[in-house]
Amino acid sequence: MPSSSSPPRGHAEQWRAPEISVPDLLHHSPSRSSSSSSASLSRPTSSFIASAISWAFPIRGHGAPSKSHRKKSQRRRRVHLMLALLGLLASFFLLNWFMLFRLQDPGDDDGGGGPLHLLSSINPSRHLPSSFKEELRKMGKGKKWKHGIYARMLALAAHALAENKHEPKDLWEEPFIPASAWTPCADQRNWTRSEGNNGYIMITANGGINQQRVAVCNAVVVARLLNSTLVIPSFMYSSVWKDVSQFGDIYQEEHFIEYLSPDIRIVKELPEELQSLDLEAIGSIVTDVDIMKEAKPSFYLKNILPLLHKNKVVHFVGFGNRLAFDPIPFDLQRLRCRCNFHALLFVPKIQEAGALLLRRLRNHAPYQGRLDHSLVGPYYAEPKMGGGNAVKSSRYLALHLRFEIDMVAHSLCEYGGGQEEAEELEAYRKIHFPALTLLKKTRKLPSPAALRSEGLCPLTPEEAVLMLSALGFNRRTRVFVAGANIYGGPSRLAALTNLFPNLVTKEKLLSASEIEPFANFSSQVTAIYALSAVLRCL
């Protein structure tokens, strides 16, 4: 028995070694194929464990000490063993914490741990192409990677992209097979026109183009529900979007009125006898505070219809998401779809710019998608190339990150920018989202960590890269980044541009003269983005 398993001095003659050696049990039938180095490592470890067990729980032999003395000695040995095990456990957790800390705070670029250093730590045996290594060095050069979680995401994405030599065969196919057999039905009607005899509905929609579009179609449904006449919608000026565009600057008014004429009555302005009314004084202005989100049709029948009968006009201000999707009668839901997919056509200059962008994204292939004519009209048509050979249309991925400063600030999440980022976003909230700032002061809101765990934070460029690589896209994938300026600028977008060399933006596809007519109209630019995203070639 090793010395570590010997009993305390003065009692050695009263104890004897067990007849069955614990190490012998631990090394029962060892594999002959084990290497000498493995045996040399496992044998001392097993001996140490066996010695500790033998020392803590000695086997009683002839001439054993008194019962009380034996219990006291055994108790002391067990305490020593527990302390040793606790020390071993504490050392394990300390080592584990140190390793995690190293991963989350990897130090400076190449030498100390940018994405390239992290990638080598993830899989040191992986030999990346030299171009990969150079791009990862550029991403880490000249700045400290303080926020190791994002650097680690980039390293994992780079590793996955290096492995993705070929995209999965079904990556660009419809995942739900029956969906390919579905046909549109929003253009079908089974009712007569509403004459709009109960009064007039006005709407001033807020938000960006998507929120405005939803509000307009909801107003169409409410007009039908209340048998009222809809006045051509107007758009609220936003300090966030800074766009003075009105309905007629983005959508074709005459088409909107004519296409929906079998459903509701639409006029361009109020009759003269109602234009002089002080709507606020008579209580005809209804804001988002007055209507709950996702309000049911019964709310409008109970609360808005009497107001229409009384004042002959109601003005909805804001009207963001103020009509439920379910439950709602099928025909009204179909009317909402008819408005969205058929009645709201972009004006010719937006269609023309969208078609130009689309042609260049498709590499000028004479491809006609099923929705091309509906969304860009006659502007996509391009002369076919000679020789009778069809040119294969280039597939591309339209990626709208929604990582602009307004979304980032409104989310109340953190994105690795530390105190400087927190102060910048708080200052932005005070100016553009004062109600949210007040809410933060008066209520206990979820922490940034809790919001992220629930998936309520916009994806960062680093997270988007990791997601795309996990889906199976490779470095040859053509990516079109839609949307406005990314929060953090080009340095934050480098996560995408360096790992996807075929990434393009509108600035790369359209000349300055082609972009200039839309320079100060963010909603009109967003409309062009929408066309490129909806009409991506699959």
Short mmCIF file of N, CA and C in Angstrom, two decimals, residues 9 39 43 52 63 70-71 114-115 120 176 187 259 291 298 306 315 333 345 352 413 417 421 424 448 452 514 524 530:
data_model
loop_
_atom_site.label_atom_id
_atom_site.label_comp_id
_atom_site.label_asym_id
_atom_site.label_seq_id
_atom_site.Cartn_x
_atom_site.Cartn_y
_atom_site.Cartn_z
N ARG A 9 0.57 7.73 12.45
CA ARG A 9 1.65 7.16 13.26
C ARG A 9 1.10 6.68 14.58
N ALA A 39 -1.18 4.02 -20.41
CA ALA A 39 -1.06 3.21 -19.21
C ALA A 39 -0.35 3.95 -18.11
N ARG A 43 -2.50 4.45 -14.65
CA ARG A 43 -2.11 3.65 -13.49
C ARG A 43 -1.88 4.49 -12.25
N ALA A 52 -6.55 6.67 -1.73
CA ALA A 52 -7.41 7.58 -0.98
C ALA A 52 -8.59 6.85 -0.37
N GLY A 63 -6.29 -7.06 15.83
CA GLY A 63 -5.71 -6.07 16.75
C GLY A 63 -6.19 -4.68 16.49
N ARG A 70 -11.45 4.41 16.69
CA ARG A 70 -11.56 4.09 15.28
C ARG A 70 -12.54 5.03 14.57
N LYS A 71 -13.67 5.32 15.21
CA LYS A 71 -14.64 6.24 14.62
C LYS A 71 -14.06 7.63 14.44
N GLY A 114 -7.95 38.06 -32.79
CA GLY A 114 -9.10 38.47 -33.57
C GLY A 114 -9.82 37.23 -34.04
N PRO A 115 -10.66 37.35 -35.08
CA PRO A 115 -11.39 36.19 -35.58
C PRO A 115 -10.46 35.07 -36.03
N SER A 120 -8.54 29.49 -35.21
CA SER A 120 -7.52 28.48 -34.99
C SER A 120 -7.73 27.75 -33.67
N PHE A 176 -42.10 23.77 -48.39
CA PHE A 176 -43.41 23.17 -48.18
C PHE A 176 -44.01 22.85 -49.55
N ASP A 187 -58.17 38.44 -55.68
CA ASP A 187 -58.87 39.25 -56.68
C ASP A 187 -60.32 38.83 -56.87
N TYR A 259 -59.39 50.24 -58.84
CA TYR A 259 -59.35 48.81 -58.57
C TYR A 259 -60.26 48.42 -57.40
N ILE A 291 -57.66 53.42 -29.52
CA ILE A 291 -57.98 52.09 -30.08
C ILE A 291 -56.91 51.10 -29.62
N SER A 298 -65.90 44.21 -34.02
CA SER A 298 -66.98 44.62 -33.13
C SER A 298 -66.66 45.94 -32.43
N PRO A 306 -71.16 54.90 -34.33
CA PRO A 306 -72.00 55.98 -33.78
C PRO A 306 -71.38 57.36 -34.00
N HIS A 315 -61.43 60.88 -38.30
CA HIS A 315 -60.04 60.96 -38.76
C HIS A 315 -59.16 60.08 -37.86
N GLN A 333 -60.95 39.80 -44.78
CA GLN A 333 -59.53 39.47 -44.85
C GLN A 333 -59.05 39.44 -46.30
N LEU A 345 -50.18 49.87 -56.28
CA LEU A 345 -49.11 49.79 -57.27
C LEU A 345 -48.20 51.00 -57.14
N GLU A 352 -39.70 51.74 -62.53
CA GLU A 352 -38.58 51.75 -63.47
C GLU A 352 -37.25 51.54 -62.76
N CYS A 413 -32.09 46.65 -26.73
CA CYS A 413 -31.09 45.60 -26.60
C CYS A 413 -29.69 46.20 -26.59
N GLY A 417 -21.40 47.44 -27.85
CA GLY A 417 -20.69 48.71 -27.96
C GLY A 417 -20.36 49.36 -26.64
N GLU A 421 -22.00 53.05 -26.74
CA GLU A 421 -23.20 52.67 -27.48
C GLU A 421 -24.46 52.97 -26.67
N GLU A 424 -25.26 56.68 -26.71
CA GLU A 424 -25.71 57.13 -28.04
C GLU A 424 -27.15 56.72 -28.30
N PRO A 448 -31.75 43.77 -21.26
CA PRO A 448 -31.27 43.43 -22.60
C PRO A 448 -31.01 41.94 -22.76
N ARG A 452 -32.91 39.46 -25.48
CA ARG A 452 -32.16 38.66 -26.45
C ARG A 452 -32.52 37.18 -26.31
N GLU A 514 -28.72 57.72 -61.12
CA GLU A 514 -29.92 56.88 -61.04
C GLU A 514 -30.51 56.89 -59.63
N GLN A 524 -39.54 56.03 -50.59
CA GLN A 524 -39.46 55.64 -51.99
C GLN A 524 -38.29 54.69 -52.23
N ALA A 530 -38.13 46.86 -51.65
CA ALA A 530 -39.21 45.87 -51.56
C ALA A 530 -39.35 45.12 -52.88
#
